[in-house]
Each structure stands twice: as C-alpha cells, then as structure tokens.
Amino acid sequence: QVQLPESGGGLVQAGGSLRLSCAASGRTISIYAAAWFRQAPGKEREFVADISFAGSTTRYSDSVKGRFTISRNNPKNMVYLQMNSLKPDDTAVYYCAARRSYPGGEYDYWGQGTQVTVSS
C-alpha cells in the first residue's frame, strides 16, 4: 500500500504563501499520476491540480490557476503544491492523491490531509 503523507500546511495571512509536500512511500511515485484536492468544512471535496507521470502536463482548477503550481521530483518520490496569493477561500484540508493512469482513472491512494488556514 502506497502512503502519501502531506506536510507544509499551517496558518497564513491572506496574500501569503505556503508550500505543501507529498512524500510517497511503498512504491516509486513515478508510476503514478498525482493530484491535490481540498475540502473545506461543510463542502464537497474539490479538485485543485494534477500532474502527469513525468511532470510534462499539469492542470488546475480555475479558482487556483495563476496562483498555485503543482510540481514533482520523481527521484525524491515527492509531489509539491506551491500556493501563492492565498485567500481565505483557500482554507481547507488539502489531500495528495495518486493514480496509475492520466488524465482519467480513479485515484488509488490518498494522503491523510494537511490543514491550510488563511486568515483575513
């Protein structure tokens, strides 16, 4: 079973930045496409960004495009989400996910989430 622990969350003021990290264990991350999702209290989980196996293709939700950047470092089994110009609406638990196909297919593995809180 692949484990995807996330780190880098925390409390930040509006306009600030955070960098989330997702560290894969159990298998090399290079055989999985990866993504970030988030879920705010009382709301449905939503897609944030994803990235193809070697990082050549990335996609973003309209709400984060231009502010967030997903990247990966396969030799280190790491996936990142750089978040800039954070807004209070970005407050959510952020989850790393992985799947064996791209751009379609179900996600096989999920991290436990890391809390991001953006204050006004």
mmCIF file of N, CA and C in Angstrom:
data_model
loop_
_atom_site.group_PDB
_atom_site.id
_atom_site.type_symbol
_atom_site.label_atom_id
_atom_site.label_comp_id
_atom_site.label_asym_id
_atom_site.label_seq_id
_atom_site.Cartn_x
_atom_site.Cartn_y
_atom_site.Cartn_z
ATOM 1 N N GLN A 1 0.837 -1.177 0.000
ATOM 2 C CA GLN A 1 0.000 0.000 0.000
ATOM 3 C C GLN A 1 0.883 1.242 0.000
ATOM 4 N N VAL A 2 0.590 2.160 -0.914
ATOM 5 C CA VAL A 2 1.337 3.408 -1.003
ATOM 6 C C VAL A 2 0.818 4.370 0.051
ATOM 7 N N GLN A 3 1.729 4.971 0.775
ATOM 8 C CA GLN A 3 1.395 6.008 1.740
ATOM 9 C C GLN A 3 1.773 7.368 1.170
ATOM 10 N N LEU A 4 0.921 8.360 1.392
ATOM 11 C CA LEU A 4 1.120 9.695 0.830
ATOM 12 C C LEU A 4 0.986 10.756 1.923
ATOM 13 N N PRO A 5 1.907 10.786 2.857
ATOM 14 C CA PRO A 5 1.808 11.788 3.916
ATOM 15 C C PRO A 5 2.071 13.191 3.385
ATOM 16 N N GLU A 6 1.204 14.126 3.774
ATOM 17 C CA GLU A 6 1.347 15.514 3.372
ATOM 18 C C GLU A 6 1.947 16.329 4.513
ATOM 19 N N SER A 7 2.637 17.389 4.146
ATOM 20 C CA SER A 7 3.171 18.314 5.122
ATOM 21 C C SER A 7 3.210 19.705 4.512
ATOM 22 N N GLY A 8 3.403 20.700 5.341
ATOM 23 C CA GLY A 8 3.541 22.064 4.876
ATOM 24 C C GLY A 8 2.349 22.951 5.128
ATOM 25 N N GLY A 9 1.259 22.388 5.627
ATOM 26 C CA GLY A 9 0.104 23.204 5.941
ATOM 27 C C GLY A 9 0.344 24.062 7.161
ATOM 28 N N GLY A 10 -0.588 24.958 7.403
ATOM 29 C CA GLY A 10 -0.470 25.840 8.546
ATOM 30 C C GLY A 10 -1.372 27.036 8.420
ATOM 31 N N LEU A 11 -1.103 28.020 9.245
ATOM 32 C CA LEU A 11 -1.875 29.259 9.280
ATOM 33 C C LEU A 11 -1.081 30.363 8.604
ATOM 34 N N VAL A 12 -1.730 31.067 7.695
ATOM 35 C CA VAL A 12 -1.077 32.145 6.969
ATOM 36 C C VAL A 12 -2.084 33.263 6.731
ATOM 37 N N GLN A 13 -1.598 34.483 6.670
ATOM 38 C CA GLN A 13 -2.465 35.614 6.374
ATOM 39 C C GLN A 13 -2.765 35.688 4.886
ATOM 40 N N ALA A 14 -3.890 36.294 4.561
ATOM 41 C CA ALA A 14 -4.248 36.489 3.161
ATOM 42 C C ALA A 14 -3.120 37.193 2.422
ATOM 43 N N GLY A 15 -2.840 36.696 1.226
ATOM 44 C CA GLY A 15 -1.748 37.220 0.429
ATOM 45 C C GLY A 15 -0.443 36.488 0.625
ATOM 46 N N GLY A 16 -0.377 35.632 1.616
ATOM 47 C CA GLY A 16 0.831 34.885 1.904
ATOM 48 C C GLY A 16 0.969 33.641 1.056
ATOM 49 N N SER A 17 1.994 32.860 1.366
ATOM 50 C CA SER A 17 2.318 31.668 0.588
ATOM 51 C C SER A 17 2.586 30.477 1.493
ATOM 52 N N LEU A 18 2.319 29.301 0.965
ATOM 53 C CA LEU A 18 2.661 28.044 1.604
ATOM 54 C C LEU A 18 3.085 27.063 0.528
ATOM 55 N N ARG A 19 3.919 26.118 0.909
ATOM 56 C CA ARG A 19 4.310 25.044 0.016
ATOM 57 C C ARG A 19 3.975 23.715 0.668
ATOM 58 N N LEU A 20 3.085 22.965 0.047
ATOM 59 C CA LEU A 20 2.722 21.654 0.532
ATOM 60 C C LEU A 20 3.585 20.590 -0.124
ATOM 61 N N SER A 21 3.907 19.565 0.637
ATOM 62 C CA SER A 21 4.699 18.457 0.138
ATOM 63 C C SER A 21 3.954 17.150 0.359
ATOM 64 N N CYS A 22 4.119 16.242 -0.580
ATOM 65 C CA CYS A 22 3.539 14.916 -0.509
ATOM 66 C C CYS A 22 4.661 13.926 -0.750
ATOM 67 N N ALA A 23 4.949 13.097 0.223
ATOM 68 C CA ALA A 23 6.048 12.147 0.141
ATOM 69 C C ALA A 23 5.496 10.742 -0.013
ATOM 70 N N ALA A 24 5.779 10.123 -1.133
ATOM 71 C CA ALA A 24 5.302 8.772 -1.389
ATOM 72 C C ALA A 24 6.221 7.744 -0.742
ATOM 73 N N SER A 25 5.624 6.691 -0.251
ATOM 74 C CA SER A 25 6.378 5.571 0.286
ATOM 75 C C SER A 25 5.730 4.277 -0.166
ATOM 76 N N GLY A 26 6.502 3.216 -0.161
ATOM 77 C CA GLY A 26 5.997 1.915 -0.579
ATOM 78 C C GLY A 26 6.307 1.587 -2.028
ATOM 79 N N ARG A 27 6.132 2.548 -2.920
ATOM 80 C CA ARG A 27 6.453 2.411 -4.336
ATOM 81 C C ARG A 27 6.963 3.738 -4.858
ATOM 82 N N THR A 28 7.688 3.671 -5.948
ATOM 83 C CA THR A 28 8.150 4.906 -6.564
ATOM 84 C C THR A 28 6.964 5.694 -7.103
ATOM 85 N N ILE A 29 6.984 6.991 -6.892
ATOM 86 C CA ILE A 29 5.883 7.846 -7.316
ATOM 87 C C ILE A 29 5.835 8.009 -8.823
ATOM 88 N N SER A 30 6.895 7.673 -9.519
ATOM 89 C CA SER A 30 6.965 7.913 -10.954
ATOM 90 C C SER A 30 5.960 7.102 -11.761
ATOM 91 N N ILE A 31 5.453 6.008 -11.232
ATOM 92 C CA ILE A 31 4.475 5.202 -11.948
ATOM 93 C C ILE A 31 3.050 5.673 -11.694
ATOM 94 N N TYR A 32 2.897 6.758 -10.973
ATOM 95 C CA TYR A 32 1.588 7.319 -10.670
ATOM 96 C C TYR A 32 1.493 8.761 -11.132
ATOM 97 N N ALA A 33 0.351 9.087 -11.724
ATOM 98 C CA ALA A 33 -0.013 10.486 -11.836
ATOM 99 C C ALA A 33 -0.470 10.956 -10.463
ATOM 100 N N ALA A 34 -0.288 12.225 -10.177
ATOM 101 C CA ALA A 34 -0.588 12.735 -8.848
ATOM 102 C C ALA A 34 -1.483 13.960 -8.924
ATOM 103 N N ALA A 35 -2.121 14.257 -7.815
ATOM 104 C CA ALA A 35 -3.042 15.384 -7.771
ATOM 105 C C ALA A 35 -3.157 15.910 -6.356
ATOM 106 N N TRP A 36 -3.659 17.122 -6.268
ATOM 107 C CA TRP A 36 -4.055 17.716 -4.996
ATOM 108 C C TRP A 36 -5.540 18.022 -5.036
ATOM 109 N N PHE A 37 -6.218 17.665 -3.971
ATOM 110 C CA PHE A 37 -7.612 18.006 -3.747
ATOM 111 C C PHE A 37 -7.712 18.776 -2.435
ATOM 112 N N ARG A 38 -8.843 19.412 -2.230
ATOM 113 C CA ARG A 38 -9.067 20.086 -0.957
ATOM 114 C C ARG A 38 -10.538 19.992 -0.572
ATOM 115 N N GLN A 39 -10.773 20.089 0.721
ATOM 116 C CA GLN A 39 -12.135 20.039 1.229
ATOM 117 C C GLN A 39 -12.266 21.038 2.366
ATOM 118 N N ALA A 40 -13.140 22.008 2.176
ATOM 119 C CA ALA A 40 -13.434 22.994 3.203
ATOM 120 C C ALA A 40 -14.542 22.466 4.105
ATOM 121 N N PRO A 41 -14.632 22.958 5.330
ATOM 122 C CA PRO A 41 -15.685 22.489 6.236
ATOM 123 C C PRO A 41 -17.069 22.664 5.640
ATOM 124 N N GLY A 42 -17.856 21.601 5.671
ATOM 125 C CA GLY A 42 -19.214 21.643 5.170
ATOM 126 C C GLY A 42 -19.345 21.639 3.662
ATOM 127 N N LYS A 43 -18.250 21.463 2.945
ATOM 128 C CA LYS A 43 -18.295 21.482 1.494
ATOM 129 C C LYS A 43 -17.732 20.196 0.904
ATOM 130 N N GLU A 44 -18.030 19.979 -0.368
ATOM 131 C CA GLU A 44 -17.549 18.797 -1.059
ATOM 132 C C GLU A 44 -16.066 18.925 -1.377
ATOM 133 N N ARG A 45 -15.414 17.782 -1.468
ATOM 134 C CA ARG A 45 -14.035 17.761 -1.905
ATOM 135 C C ARG A 45 -13.939 18.266 -3.339
ATOM 136 N N GLU A 46 -12.955 19.093 -3.615
ATOM 137 C CA GLU A 46 -12.799 19.640 -4.947
ATOM 138 C C GLU A 46 -11.385 19.438 -5.474
ATOM 139 N N PHE A 47 -11.305 19.326 -6.771
ATOM 140 C CA PHE A 47 -10.040 19.199 -7.455
ATOM 141 C C PHE A 47 -9.285 20.515 -7.413
ATOM 142 N N VAL A 48 -7.988 20.434 -7.192
ATOM 143 C CA VAL A 48 -7.133 21.612 -7.181
ATOM 144 C C VAL A 48 -6.168 21.603 -8.363
ATOM 145 N N ALA A 49 -5.397 20.533 -8.498
ATOM 146 C CA ALA A 49 -4.393 20.449 -9.550
ATOM 147 C C ALA A 49 -3.959 19.005 -9.723
ATOM 148 N N ASP A 50 -3.493 18.655 -10.917
ATOM 149 C CA ASP A 50 -2.884 17.351 -11.107
ATOM 150 C C ASP A 50 -1.684 17.457 -12.027
ATOM 151 N N ILE A 51 -0.934 16.366 -12.094
ATOM 152 C CA ILE A 51 0.317 16.355 -12.835
ATOM 153 C C ILE A 51 0.549 14.959 -13.383
ATOM 154 N N SER A 52 1.066 14.901 -14.608
ATOM 155 C CA SER A 52 1.294 13.624 -15.258
ATOM 156 C C SER A 52 2.541 12.947 -14.702
ATOM 157 N N PHE A 53 2.820 11.750 -15.216
ATOM 158 C CA PHE A 53 3.832 10.887 -14.621
ATOM 159 C C PHE A 53 5.207 11.525 -14.513
ATOM 160 N N ALA A 54 5.627 12.201 -15.574
ATOM 161 C CA ALA A 54 6.944 12.829 -15.583
ATOM 162 C C ALA A 54 6.864 14.333 -15.367
ATOM 163 N N GLY A 55 5.668 14.848 -15.136
ATOM 164 C CA GLY A 55 5.508 16.264 -14.881
ATOM 165 C C GLY A 55 5.367 17.126 -16.113
ATOM 166 N N SER A 56 5.212 16.503 -17.278
ATOM 167 C CA SER A 56 5.137 17.272 -18.508
ATOM 168 C C SER A 56 3.797 17.965 -18.703
ATOM 169 N N THR A 57 2.760 17.487 -18.038
ATOM 170 C CA THR A 57 1.429 18.061 -18.159
ATOM 171 C C THR A 57 0.884 18.383 -16.779
ATOM 172 N N THR A 58 0.334 19.571 -16.642
ATOM 173 C CA THR A 58 -0.326 19.969 -15.397
ATOM 174 C C THR A 58 -1.678 20.581 -15.716
ATOM 175 N N ARG A 59 -2.610 20.447 -14.793
ATOM 176 C CA ARG A 59 -3.929 21.033 -14.915
ATOM 177 C C ARG A 59 -4.316 21.654 -13.584
ATOM 178 N N TYR A 60 -5.114 22.717 -13.653
ATOM 179 C CA TYR A 60 -5.513 23.447 -12.470
ATOM 180 C C TYR A 60 -6.987 23.799 -12.524
ATOM 181 N N SER A 61 -7.599 23.871 -11.367
ATOM 182 C CA SER A 61 -8.935 24.424 -11.309
ATOM 183 C C SER A 61 -8.864 25.921 -11.575
ATOM 184 N N ASP A 62 -9.959 26.471 -12.080
ATOM 185 C CA ASP A 62 -9.971 27.896 -12.394
ATOM 186 C C ASP A 62 -9.734 28.757 -11.157
ATOM 187 N N SER A 63 -10.149 28.279 -10.006
ATOM 188 C CA SER A 63 -10.048 29.075 -8.796
ATOM 189 C C SER A 63 -8.609 29.263 -8.319
ATOM 190 N N VAL A 64 -7.695 28.392 -8.742
ATOM 191 C CA VAL A 64 -6.310 28.489 -8.280
ATOM 192 C C VAL A 64 -5.334 28.789 -9.402
ATOM 193 N N LYS A 65 -5.785 28.748 -10.639
ATOM 194 C CA LYS A 65 -4.900 28.966 -11.777
ATOM 195 C C LYS A 65 -4.223 30.325 -11.672
ATOM 196 N N GLY A 66 -2.923 30.330 -11.875
ATOM 197 C CA GLY A 66 -2.149 31.550 -11.778
ATOM 198 C C GLY A 66 -1.607 31.825 -10.394
ATOM 199 N N ARG A 67 -2.108 31.113 -9.393
ATOM 200 C CA ARG A 67 -1.651 31.296 -8.017
ATOM 201 C C ARG A 67 -0.940 30.066 -7.472
ATOM 202 N N PHE A 68 -1.392 28.884 -7.878
ATOM 203 C CA PHE A 68 -0.827 27.631 -7.383
ATOM 204 C C PHE A 68 -0.009 26.963 -8.482
ATOM 205 N N THR A 69 1.005 26.219 -8.079
ATOM 206 C CA THR A 69 1.822 25.458 -9.009
ATOM 207 C C THR A 69 2.062 24.068 -8.447
ATOM 208 N N ILE A 70 1.696 23.048 -9.217
ATOM 209 C CA ILE A 70 1.986 21.675 -8.838
ATOM 210 C C ILE A 70 3.268 21.247 -9.540
ATOM 211 N N SER A 71 4.095 20.500 -8.844
ATOM 212 C CA SER A 71 5.333 20.007 -9.412
ATOM 213 C C SER A 71 5.677 18.675 -8.765
ATOM 214 N N ARG A 72 6.665 18.014 -9.324
ATOM 215 C CA ARG A 72 7.079 16.737 -8.751
ATOM 216 C C ARG A 72 8.565 16.531 -8.954
ATOM 217 N N ASN A 73 9.137 15.739 -8.064
ATOM 218 C CA ASN A 73 10.530 15.340 -8.143
ATOM 219 C C ASN A 73 10.546 13.831 -7.968
ATOM 220 N N ASN A 74 10.513 13.116 -9.073
ATOM 221 C CA ASN A 74 10.374 11.666 -9.008
ATOM 222 C C ASN A 74 11.543 10.958 -8.324
ATOM 223 N N PRO A 75 12.793 11.376 -8.561
ATOM 224 C CA PRO A 75 13.882 10.708 -7.831
ATOM 225 C C PRO A 75 13.752 10.810 -6.320
ATOM 226 N N LYS A 76 13.086 11.843 -5.829
ATOM 227 C CA LYS A 76 12.872 12.005 -4.392
ATOM 228 C C LYS A 76 11.510 11.500 -3.936
ATOM 229 N N ASN A 77 10.715 10.966 -4.858
ATOM 230 C CA ASN A 77 9.363 10.498 -4.553
ATOM 231 C C ASN A 77 8.521 11.594 -3.898
ATOM 232 N N MET A 78 8.601 12.797 -4.454
ATOM 233 C CA MET A 78 7.920 13.946 -3.873
ATOM 234 C C MET A 78 7.013 14.635 -4.887
ATOM 235 N N VAL A 79 5.895 15.126 -4.406
ATOM 236 C CA VAL A 79 4.990 15.980 -5.155
ATOM 237 C C VAL A 79 4.750 17.231 -4.318
ATOM 238 N N TYR A 80 4.679 18.386 -4.971
ATOM 239 C CA TYR A 80 4.569 19.650 -4.266
ATOM 240 C C TYR A 80 3.391 20.465 -4.773
ATOM 241 N N LEU A 81 2.916 21.341 -3.925
ATOM 242 C CA LEU A 81 1.947 22.343 -4.327
ATOM 243 C C LEU A 81 2.385 23.674 -3.738
ATOM 244 N N GLN A 82 2.886 24.548 -4.593
ATOM 245 C CA GLN A 82 3.253 25.890 -4.174
ATOM 246 C C GLN A 82 2.023 26.768 -4.277
ATOM 247 N N MET A 83 1.646 27.399 -3.187
ATOM 248 C CA MET A 83 0.445 28.215 -3.122
ATOM 249 C C MET A 83 0.840 29.646 -2.803
ATOM 250 N N ASN A 84 0.558 30.540 -3.723
ATOM 251 C CA ASN A 84 0.846 31.958 -3.554
ATOM 252 C C ASN A 84 -0.446 32.760 -3.566
ATOM 253 N N SER A 85 -0.357 33.990 -3.096
ATOM 254 C CA SER A 85 -1.511 34.893 -3.067
ATOM 255 C C SER A 85 -2.729 34.219 -2.451
ATOM 256 N N LEU A 86 -2.527 33.613 -1.314
ATOM 257 C CA LEU A 86 -3.585 32.843 -0.682
ATOM 258 C C LEU A 86 -4.743 33.727 -0.245
ATOM 259 N N LYS A 87 -5.932 33.170 -0.359
ATOM 260 C CA LYS A 87 -7.170 33.841 0.003
ATOM 261 C C LYS A 87 -7.867 33.064 1.109
ATOM 262 N N PRO A 88 -8.719 33.721 1.885
ATOM 263 C CA PRO A 88 -9.480 32.978 2.899
ATOM 264 C C PRO A 88 -10.266 31.804 2.316
ATOM 265 N N ASP A 89 -10.735 31.927 1.080
ATOM 266 C CA ASP A 89 -11.473 30.840 0.446
ATOM 267 C C ASP A 89 -10.611 29.615 0.166
ATOM 268 N N ASP A 90 -9.304 29.753 0.265
ATOM 269 C CA ASP A 90 -8.414 28.610 0.101
ATOM 270 C C ASP A 90 -8.334 27.750 1.354
ATOM 271 N N THR A 91 -8.913 28.207 2.441
ATOM 272 C CA THR A 91 -8.896 27.449 3.686
ATOM 273 C C THR A 91 -9.576 26.102 3.491
ATOM 274 N N ALA A 92 -8.856 25.033 3.786
ATOM 275 C CA ALA A 92 -9.368 23.682 3.578
ATOM 276 C C ALA A 92 -8.334 22.685 4.068
ATOM 277 N N VAL A 93 -8.749 21.432 4.130
ATOM 278 C CA VAL A 93 -7.806 20.341 4.279
ATOM 279 C C VAL A 93 -7.376 19.924 2.878
ATOM 280 N N TYR A 94 -6.090 19.871 2.651
ATOM 281 C CA TYR A 94 -5.544 19.534 1.344
ATOM 282 C C TYR A 94 -5.036 18.102 1.347
ATOM 283 N N TYR A 95 -5.409 17.366 0.301
ATOM 284 C CA TYR A 95 -5.074 15.952 0.190
ATOM 285 C C TYR A 95 -4.252 15.683 -1.062
ATOM 286 N N CYS A 96 -3.241 14.890 -0.919
ATOM 287 C CA CYS A 96 -2.478 14.368 -2.039
ATOM 288 C C CYS A 96 -3.106 13.054 -2.484
ATOM 289 N N ALA A 97 -3.154 12.818 -3.792
ATOM 290 C CA ALA A 97 -3.720 11.594 -4.327
ATOM 291 C C ALA A 97 -2.882 11.100 -5.502
ATOM 292 N N ALA A 98 -2.974 9.807 -5.780
ATOM 293 C CA ALA A 98 -2.195 9.208 -6.863
ATOM 294 C C ALA A 98 -3.028 8.172 -7.597
ATOM 295 N N ARG A 99 -2.768 8.030 -8.890
ATOM 296 C CA ARG A 99 -3.442 7.036 -9.710
ATOM 297 C C ARG A 99 -2.505 6.551 -10.795
ATOM 298 N N ARG A 100 -2.829 5.392 -11.345
ATOM 299 C CA ARG A 100 -1.954 4.750 -12.320
ATOM 300 C C ARG A 100 -2.221 5.159 -13.756
ATOM 301 N N SER A 101 -3.173 6.026 -13.971
ATOM 302 C CA SER A 101 -3.481 6.490 -15.312
ATOM 303 C C SER A 101 -3.626 7.997 -15.316
ATOM 304 N N TYR A 102 -3.524 8.570 -16.501
ATOM 305 C CA TYR A 102 -3.660 10.008 -16.678
ATOM 306 C C TYR A 102 -4.092 10.304 -18.092
ATOM 307 N N PRO A 103 -5.061 11.208 -18.278
ATOM 308 C CA PRO A 103 -5.702 12.048 -17.272
ATOM 309 C C PRO A 103 -6.913 11.434 -16.586
ATOM 310 N N GLY A 104 -7.362 10.274 -17.035
ATOM 311 C CA GLY A 104 -8.525 9.628 -16.452
ATOM 312 C C GLY A 104 -8.137 8.530 -15.481
ATOM 313 N N GLY A 105 -9.150 7.916 -14.887
ATOM 314 C CA GLY A 105 -8.939 6.827 -13.965
ATOM 315 C C GLY A 105 -9.198 7.228 -12.526
ATOM 316 N N GLU A 106 -9.537 6.237 -11.717
ATOM 317 C CA GLU A 106 -9.803 6.516 -10.313
ATOM 318 C C GLU A 106 -8.506 6.656 -9.541
ATOM 319 N N TYR A 107 -8.580 7.413 -8.461
ATOM 320 C CA TYR A 107 -7.423 7.576 -7.594
ATOM 321 C C TYR A 107 -7.288 6.381 -6.666
ATOM 322 N N ASP A 108 -6.120 5.788 -6.667
ATOM 323 C CA ASP A 108 -5.871 4.570 -5.912
ATOM 324 C C ASP A 108 -5.433 4.844 -4.479
ATOM 325 N N TYR A 109 -4.757 5.952 -4.269
ATOM 326 C CA TYR A 109 -4.177 6.247 -2.965
ATOM 327 C C TYR A 109 -4.431 7.691 -2.587
ATOM 328 N N TRP A 110 -4.633 7.888 -1.294
ATOM 329 C CA TRP A 110 -4.903 9.210 -0.739
ATOM 330 C C TRP A 110 -4.079 9.431 0.512
ATOM 331 N N GLY A 111 -3.619 10.655 0.677
ATOM 332 C CA GLY A 111 -2.995 11.034 1.923
ATOM 333 C C GLY A 111 -4.031 11.358 2.981
ATOM 334 N N GLN A 112 -3.575 11.589 4.189
ATOM 335 C CA GLN A 112 -4.488 11.873 5.290
ATOM 336 C C GLN A 112 -4.890 13.331 5.396
ATOM 337 N N GLY A 113 -4.233 14.189 4.652
ATOM 338 C CA GLY A 113 -4.598 15.592 4.600
ATOM 339 C C GLY A 113 -3.757 16.471 5.496
ATOM 340 N N THR A 114 -3.607 17.717 5.084
ATOM 341 C CA THR A 114 -2.936 18.730 5.884
ATOM 342 C C THR A 114 -3.772 20.002 5.860
ATOM 343 N N GLN A 115 -3.934 20.611 7.018
ATOM 344 C CA GLN A 115 -4.815 21.766 7.153
ATOM 345 C C GLN A 115 -4.119 23.034 6.687
ATOM 346 N N VAL A 116 -4.806 23.789 5.848
ATOM 347 C CA VAL A 116 -4.368 25.117 5.436
ATOM 348 C C VAL A 116 -5.432 26.106 5.873
ATOM 349 N N THR A 117 -5.036 27.086 6.656
ATOM 350 C CA THR A 117 -5.956 28.110 7.128
ATOM 351 C C THR A 117 -5.423 29.478 6.731
ATOM 352 N N VAL A 118 -6.239 30.233 6.024
ATOM 353 C CA VAL A 118 -5.865 31.562 5.554
ATOM 354 C C VAL A 118 -6.749 32.577 6.267
ATOM 355 N N SER A 119 -6.143 33.447 7.032
ATOM 356 C CA SER A 119 -6.877 34.433 7.794
ATOM 357 C C SER A 119 -7.054 35.718 6.996
ATOM 358 N N SER A 120 -8.106 36.450 7.317
ATOM 359 C CA SER A 120 -8.392 37.717 6.642
ATOM 360 C C SER A 120 -7.497 38.822 7.158
#
